[in-house]
Amino acid sequence: MKAAADDVRGGSPVRRGRRRALGNAAAATAVAVMLAGCVSSPPKALYDLSASTAAPAATATPAARPAAKASRVQLLVPEPRALAALNTNSIAAKSSPSAISYYQNVLWADQLPRVVQARVVESLENSGRVHAVGVPGQGLLINYQVLIDIRAFQLDAYHGRRGVVEFSVQILDDANGRVVASQVFRGESRASSETADAAVAAMDAALGQVLAQMVPWIDGAV
């Protein structure tokens, strides 16, 4: 009688458990298929940034740029810090001071802090102002670290449609852990439109302004 009653109510506990397991498995498979469809589409474009190419002026005086200093200073540039909204390879735009969105189907060439790190290193190398500059793991005998916080790196669509880049930078004496200098650098450049191409071009120009200020400042600080 018990077995018959179980059949009327939908089967024995064992059978009901099997049906639930099969249903859960089917649901999990459906979710996996949907996620696979989302991540399988590659971005339409990857964007990089430009390093500063300005070399030191040939007329620079020894007092302004001592040759001895340029021959011995070695710098380390760790990966910059950023809030989660910018610690991503998504390209950010702000429609208001507090609302952040991202361009669809386009990405930075890597996580934004890593791209910035590479371009800062390249800019310092291009300047010829220091003997060596590198990133963690390269085994340099470091004199100073260049610590960067990325405060802004986006298109501000609400503020005159501008690419905005802002860094807070500290120079750390690697021998004693003392901060020897700190400064905030900011660049802004008008975007011709709100397309991804125009937004990235404006942010790249703003970064160029920041690097043009930052590289000689680092030279003076170390």
PDB file of N, CA, C and O in Angstrom, residues 174-214:
ATOM      1  N   ASP A 174      64.199  53.182  -1.491  1.00  0.00           N
ATOM      2  CA  ASP A 174      64.142  51.744  -1.252  1.00  0.00           C
ATOM      3  C   ASP A 174      65.031  51.320  -0.092  1.00  0.00           C
ATOM      4  O   ASP A 174      64.818  50.258   0.489  1.00  0.00           O
ATOM      5  N   ALA A 175      65.999  52.140   0.277  1.00  0.00           N
ATOM      6  CA  ALA A 175      66.919  51.767   1.351  1.00  0.00           C
ATOM      7  C   ALA A 175      66.283  51.897   2.727  1.00  0.00           C
ATOM      8  O   ALA A 175      66.550  51.083   3.619  1.00  0.00           O
ATOM      9  N   ASN A 176      65.435  52.900   2.911  1.00  0.00           N
ATOM     10  CA  ASN A 176      64.872  53.129   4.244  1.00  0.00           C
ATOM     11  C   ASN A 176      63.347  53.221   4.275  1.00  0.00           C
ATOM     12  O   ASN A 176      62.753  53.417   5.337  1.00  0.00           O
ATOM     13  N   GLY A 177      62.682  53.085   3.121  1.00  0.00           N
ATOM     14  CA  GLY A 177      61.224  53.124   3.078  1.00  0.00           C
ATOM     15  C   GLY A 177      60.631  54.511   3.253  1.00  0.00           C
ATOM     16  O   GLY A 177      59.418  54.644   3.458  1.00  0.00           O
ATOM     17  N   ARG A 178      61.437  55.555   3.143  1.00  0.00           N
ATOM     18  CA  ARG A 178      60.953  56.921   3.329  1.00  0.00           C
ATOM     19  C   ARG A 178      60.448  57.492   2.011  1.00  0.00           C
ATOM     20  O   ARG A 178      61.091  57.347   0.979  1.00  0.00           O
ATOM     21  N   VAL A 179      59.299  58.156   2.071  1.00  0.00           N
ATOM     22  CA  VAL A 179      58.773  58.848   0.899  1.00  0.00           C
ATOM     23  C   VAL A 179      59.521  60.173   0.766  1.00  0.00           C
ATOM     24  O   VAL A 179      59.454  61.024   1.656  1.00  0.00           O
ATOM     25  N   VAL A 180      60.234  60.345  -0.336  1.00  0.00           N
ATOM     26  CA  VAL A 180      61.047  61.549  -0.523  1.00  0.00           C
ATOM     27  C   VAL A 180      60.308  62.627  -1.308  1.00  0.00           C
ATOM     28  O   VAL A 180      60.708  63.794  -1.272  1.00  0.00           O
ATOM     29  N   ALA A 181      59.255  62.271  -2.016  1.00  0.00           N
ATOM     30  CA  ALA A 181      58.478  63.253  -2.775  1.00  0.00           C
ATOM     31  C   ALA A 181      57.129  62.660  -3.128  1.00  0.00           C
ATOM     32  O   ALA A 181      56.995  61.435  -3.287  1.00  0.00           O
ATOM     33  N   SER A 182      56.132  63.505  -3.242  1.00  0.00           N
ATOM     34  CA  SER A 182      54.801  63.060  -3.675  1.00  0.00           C
ATOM     35  C   SER A 182      54.109  64.207  -4.394  1.00  0.00           C
ATOM     36  O   SER A 182      54.316  65.382  -4.057  1.00  0.00           O
ATOM     37  N   GLN A 183      53.309  63.868  -5.390  1.00  0.00           N
ATOM     38  CA  GLN A 183      52.614  64.894  -6.168  1.00  0.00           C
ATOM     39  C   GLN A 183      51.468  64.252  -6.946  1.00  0.00           C
ATOM     40  O   GLN A 183      51.518  63.060  -7.278  1.00  0.00           O
ATOM     41  N   VAL A 184      50.461  65.055  -7.242  1.00  0.00           N
ATOM     42  CA  VAL A 184      49.325  64.625  -8.062  1.00  0.00           C
ATOM     43  C   VAL A 184      49.480  65.242  -9.445  1.00  0.00           C
ATOM     44  O   VAL A 184      49.753  66.443  -9.580  1.00  0.00           O
ATOM     45  N   PHE A 185      49.320  64.422 -10.469  1.00  0.00           N
ATOM     46  CA  PHE A 185      49.430  64.868 -11.867  1.00  0.00           C
ATOM     47  C   PHE A 185      48.097  64.622 -12.561  1.00  0.00           C
ATOM     48  O   PHE A 185      47.499  63.554 -12.415  1.00  0.00           O
ATOM     49  N   ARG A 186      47.669  65.602 -13.351  1.00  0.00           N
ATOM     50  CA  ARG A 186      46.377  65.487 -14.021  1.00  0.00           C
ATOM     51  C   ARG A 186      46.490  66.004 -15.452  1.00  0.00           C
ATOM     52  O   ARG A 186      47.172  67.008 -15.715  1.00  0.00           O
ATOM     53  N   GLY A 187      45.854  65.307 -16.361  1.00  0.00           N
ATOM     54  CA  GLY A 187      45.789  65.734 -17.750  1.00  0.00           C
ATOM     55  C   GLY A 187      44.364  65.624 -18.261  1.00  0.00           C
ATOM     56  O   GLY A 187      43.618  64.727 -17.861  1.00  0.00           O
ATOM     57  N   GLU A 188      43.970  66.539 -19.146  1.00  0.00           N
ATOM     58  CA  GLU A 188      42.640  66.518 -19.760  1.00  0.00           C
ATOM     59  C   GLU A 188      42.769  66.847 -21.239  1.00  0.00           C
ATOM     60  O   GLU A 188      43.559  67.717 -21.619  1.00  0.00           O
ATOM     61  N   SER A 189      41.991  66.156 -22.063  1.00  0.00           N
ATOM     62  CA  SER A 189      42.019  66.416 -23.501  1.00  0.00           C
ATOM     63  C   SER A 189      40.616  66.235 -24.068  1.00  0.00           C
ATOM     64  O   SER A 189      39.934  65.249 -23.751  1.00  0.00           O
ATOM     65  N   ARG A 190      40.199  67.163 -24.903  1.00  0.00           N
ATOM     66  CA  ARG A 190      38.860  67.132 -25.479  1.00  0.00           C
ATOM     67  C   ARG A 190      38.739  65.986 -26.488  1.00  0.00           C
ATOM     68  O   ARG A 190      39.631  65.772 -27.311  1.00  0.00           O
ATOM     69  N   ALA A 191      37.647  65.238 -26.408  1.00  0.00           N
ATOM     70  CA  ALA A 191      37.360  64.166 -27.359  1.00  0.00           C
ATOM     71  C   ALA A 191      36.480  64.706 -28.483  1.00  0.00           C
ATOM     72  O   ALA A 191      35.558  65.483 -28.243  1.00  0.00           O
ATOM     73  N   SER A 192      36.755  64.290 -29.700  1.00  0.00           N
ATOM     74  CA  SER A 192      35.986  64.769 -30.852  1.00  0.00           C
ATOM     75  C   SER A 192      34.571  64.191 -30.880  1.00  0.00           C
ATOM     76  O   SER A 192      33.672  64.762 -31.513  1.00  0.00           O
ATOM     77  N   SER A 193      34.377  63.052 -30.216  1.00  0.00           N
ATOM     78  CA  SER A 193      33.050  62.440 -30.121  1.00  0.00           C
ATOM     79  C   SER A 193      33.072  61.483 -28.934  1.00  0.00           C
ATOM     80  O   SER A 193      34.071  61.404 -28.215  1.00  0.00           O
ATOM     81  N   GLU A 194      31.993  60.758 -28.748  1.00  0.00           N
ATOM     82  CA  GLU A 194      31.939  59.796 -27.652  1.00  0.00           C
ATOM     83  C   GLU A 194      32.186  58.367 -28.131  1.00  0.00           C
ATOM     84  O   GLU A 194      31.963  57.414 -27.390  1.00  0.00           O
ATOM     85  N   THR A 195      32.649  58.193 -29.348  1.00  0.00           N
ATOM     86  CA  THR A 195      32.984  56.852 -29.826  1.00  0.00           C
ATOM     87  C   THR A 195      34.204  56.322 -29.082  1.00  0.00           C
ATOM     88  O   THR A 195      34.972  57.095 -28.485  1.00  0.00           O
ATOM     89  N   ALA A 196      34.411  55.020 -29.138  1.00  0.00           N
ATOM     90  CA  ALA A 196      35.563  54.422 -28.454  1.00  0.00           C
ATOM     91  C   ALA A 196      36.869  54.965 -29.014  1.00  0.00           C
ATOM     92  O   ALA A 196      37.799  55.277 -28.252  1.00  0.00           O
ATOM     93  N   ASP A 197      36.970  55.091 -30.336  1.00  0.00           N
ATOM     94  CA  ASP A 197      38.186  55.620 -30.950  1.00  0.00           C
ATOM     95  C   ASP A 197      38.517  57.011 -30.417  1.00  0.00           C
ATOM     96  O   ASP A 197      39.661  57.299 -30.035  1.00  0.00           O
ATOM     97  N   ALA A 198      37.535  57.880 -30.403  1.00  0.00           N
ATOM     98  CA  ALA A 198      37.756  59.253 -29.953  1.00  0.00           C
ATOM     99  C   ALA A 198      38.036  59.310 -28.456  1.00  0.00           C
ATOM    100  O   ALA A 198      38.886  60.090 -28.004  1.00  0.00           O
ATOM    101  N   ALA A 199      37.341  58.495 -27.685  1.00  0.00           N
ATOM    102  CA  ALA A 199      37.552  58.482 -26.239  1.00  0.00           C
ATOM    103  C   ALA A 199      38.964  58.028 -25.896  1.00  0.00           C
ATOM    104  O   ALA A 199      39.646  58.638 -25.057  1.00  0.00           O
ATOM    105  N   VAL A 200      39.425  56.948 -26.529  1.00  0.00           N
ATOM    106  CA  VAL A 200      40.767  56.445 -26.264  1.00  0.00           C
ATOM    107  C   VAL A 200      41.821  57.455 -26.709  1.00  0.00           C
ATOM    108  O   VAL A 200      42.823  57.678 -26.016  1.00  0.00           O
ATOM    109  N   ALA A 201      41.608  58.106 -27.848  1.00  0.00           N
ATOM    110  CA  ALA A 201      42.550  59.127 -28.311  1.00  0.00           C
ATOM    111  C   ALA A 201      42.658  60.269 -27.304  1.00  0.00           C
ATOM    112  O   ALA A 201      43.751  60.774 -27.032  1.00  0.00           O
ATOM    113  N   ALA A 202      41.530  60.674 -26.729  1.00  0.00           N
ATOM    114  CA  ALA A 202      41.538  61.752 -25.735  1.00  0.00           C
ATOM    115  C   ALA A 202      42.234  61.313 -24.459  1.00  0.00           C
ATOM    116  O   ALA A 202      43.010  62.075 -23.862  1.00  0.00           O
ATOM    117  N   MET A 203      42.001  60.088 -24.008  1.00  0.00           N
ATOM    118  CA  MET A 203      42.674  59.582 -22.809  1.00  0.00           C
ATOM    119  C   MET A 203      44.174  59.430 -23.046  1.00  0.00           C
ATOM    120  O   MET A 203      44.990  59.702 -22.159  1.00  0.00           O
ATOM    121  N   ASP A 204      44.549  59.009 -24.245  1.00  0.00           N
ATOM    122  CA  ASP A 204      45.967  58.873 -24.584  1.00  0.00           C
ATOM    123  C   ASP A 204      46.656  60.236 -24.560  1.00  0.00           C
ATOM    124  O   ASP A 204      47.784  60.370 -24.062  1.00  0.00           O
ATOM    125  N   ALA A 205      45.986  61.264 -25.091  1.00  0.00           N
ATOM    126  CA  ALA A 205      46.539  62.617 -25.066  1.00  0.00           C
ATOM    127  C   ALA A 205      46.660  63.128 -23.629  1.00  0.00           C
ATOM    128  O   ALA A 205      47.647  63.789 -23.271  1.00  0.00           O
ATOM    129  N   ALA A 206      45.660  62.824 -22.800  1.00  0.00           N
ATOM    130  CA  ALA A 206      45.715  63.237 -21.396  1.00  0.00           C
ATOM    131  C   ALA A 206      46.856  62.530 -20.671  1.00  0.00           C
ATOM    132  O   ALA A 206      47.557  63.137 -19.851  1.00  0.00           O
ATOM    133  N   LEU A 207      47.055  61.248 -20.967  1.00  0.00           N
ATOM    134  CA  LEU A 207      48.182  60.524 -20.376  1.00  0.00           C
ATOM    135  C   LEU A 207      49.503  61.156 -20.814  1.00  0.00           C
ATOM    136  O   LEU A 207      50.438  61.276 -20.010  1.00  0.00           O
ATOM    137  N   GLY A 208      49.598  61.571 -22.081  1.00  0.00           N
ATOM    138  CA  GLY A 208      50.805  62.224 -22.555  1.00  0.00           C
ATOM    139  C   GLY A 208      51.127  63.477 -21.756  1.00  0.00           C
ATOM    140  O   GLY A 208      52.294  63.751 -21.444  1.00  0.00           O
ATOM    141  N   GLN A 209      50.097  64.249 -21.391  1.00  0.00           N
ATOM    142  CA  GLN A 209      50.306  65.431 -20.558  1.00  0.00           C
ATOM    143  C   GLN A 209      50.855  65.049 -19.190  1.00  0.00           C
ATOM    144  O   GLN A 209      51.776  65.687 -18.673  1.00  0.00           O
ATOM    145  N   VAL A 210      50.286  63.998 -18.612  1.00  0.00           N
ATOM    146  CA  VAL A 210      50.730  63.546 -17.289  1.00  0.00           C
ATOM    147  C   VAL A 210      52.185  63.083 -17.343  1.00  0.00           C
ATOM    148  O   VAL A 210      53.004  63.445 -16.486  1.00  0.00           O
ATOM    149  N   LEU A 211      52.525  62.279 -18.344  1.00  0.00           N
ATOM    150  CA  LEU A 211      53.893  61.757 -18.438  1.00  0.00           C
ATOM    151  C   LEU A 211      54.892  62.892 -18.682  1.00  0.00           C
ATOM    152  O   LEU A 211      56.024  62.854 -18.168  1.00  0.00           O
ATOM    153  N   ALA A 212      54.492  63.897 -19.460  1.00  0.00           N
ATOM    154  CA  ALA A 212      55.384  65.023 -19.731  1.00  0.00           C
ATOM    155  C   ALA A 212      55.721  65.795 -18.452  1.00  0.00           C
ATOM    156  O   ALA A 212      56.812  66.358 -18.327  1.00  0.00           O
ATOM    157  N   GLN A 213      54.792  65.813 -17.494  1.00  0.00           N
ATOM    158  CA  GLN A 213      55.054  66.444 -16.205  1.00  0.00           C
ATOM    159  C   GLN A 213      55.809  65.507 -15.258  1.00  0.00           C
ATOM    160  O   GLN A 213      56.695  65.927 -14.513  1.00  0.00           O
ATOM    161  N   MET A 214      55.436  64.248 -15.293  1.00  0.00           N
ATOM    162  CA  MET A 214      55.895  63.281 -14.303  1.00  0.00           C
ATOM    163  C   MET A 214      57.359  62.895 -14.467  1.00  0.00           C
ATOM    164  O   MET A 214      58.098  62.789 -13.483  1.00  0.00           O
TER     165      MET A 214
END
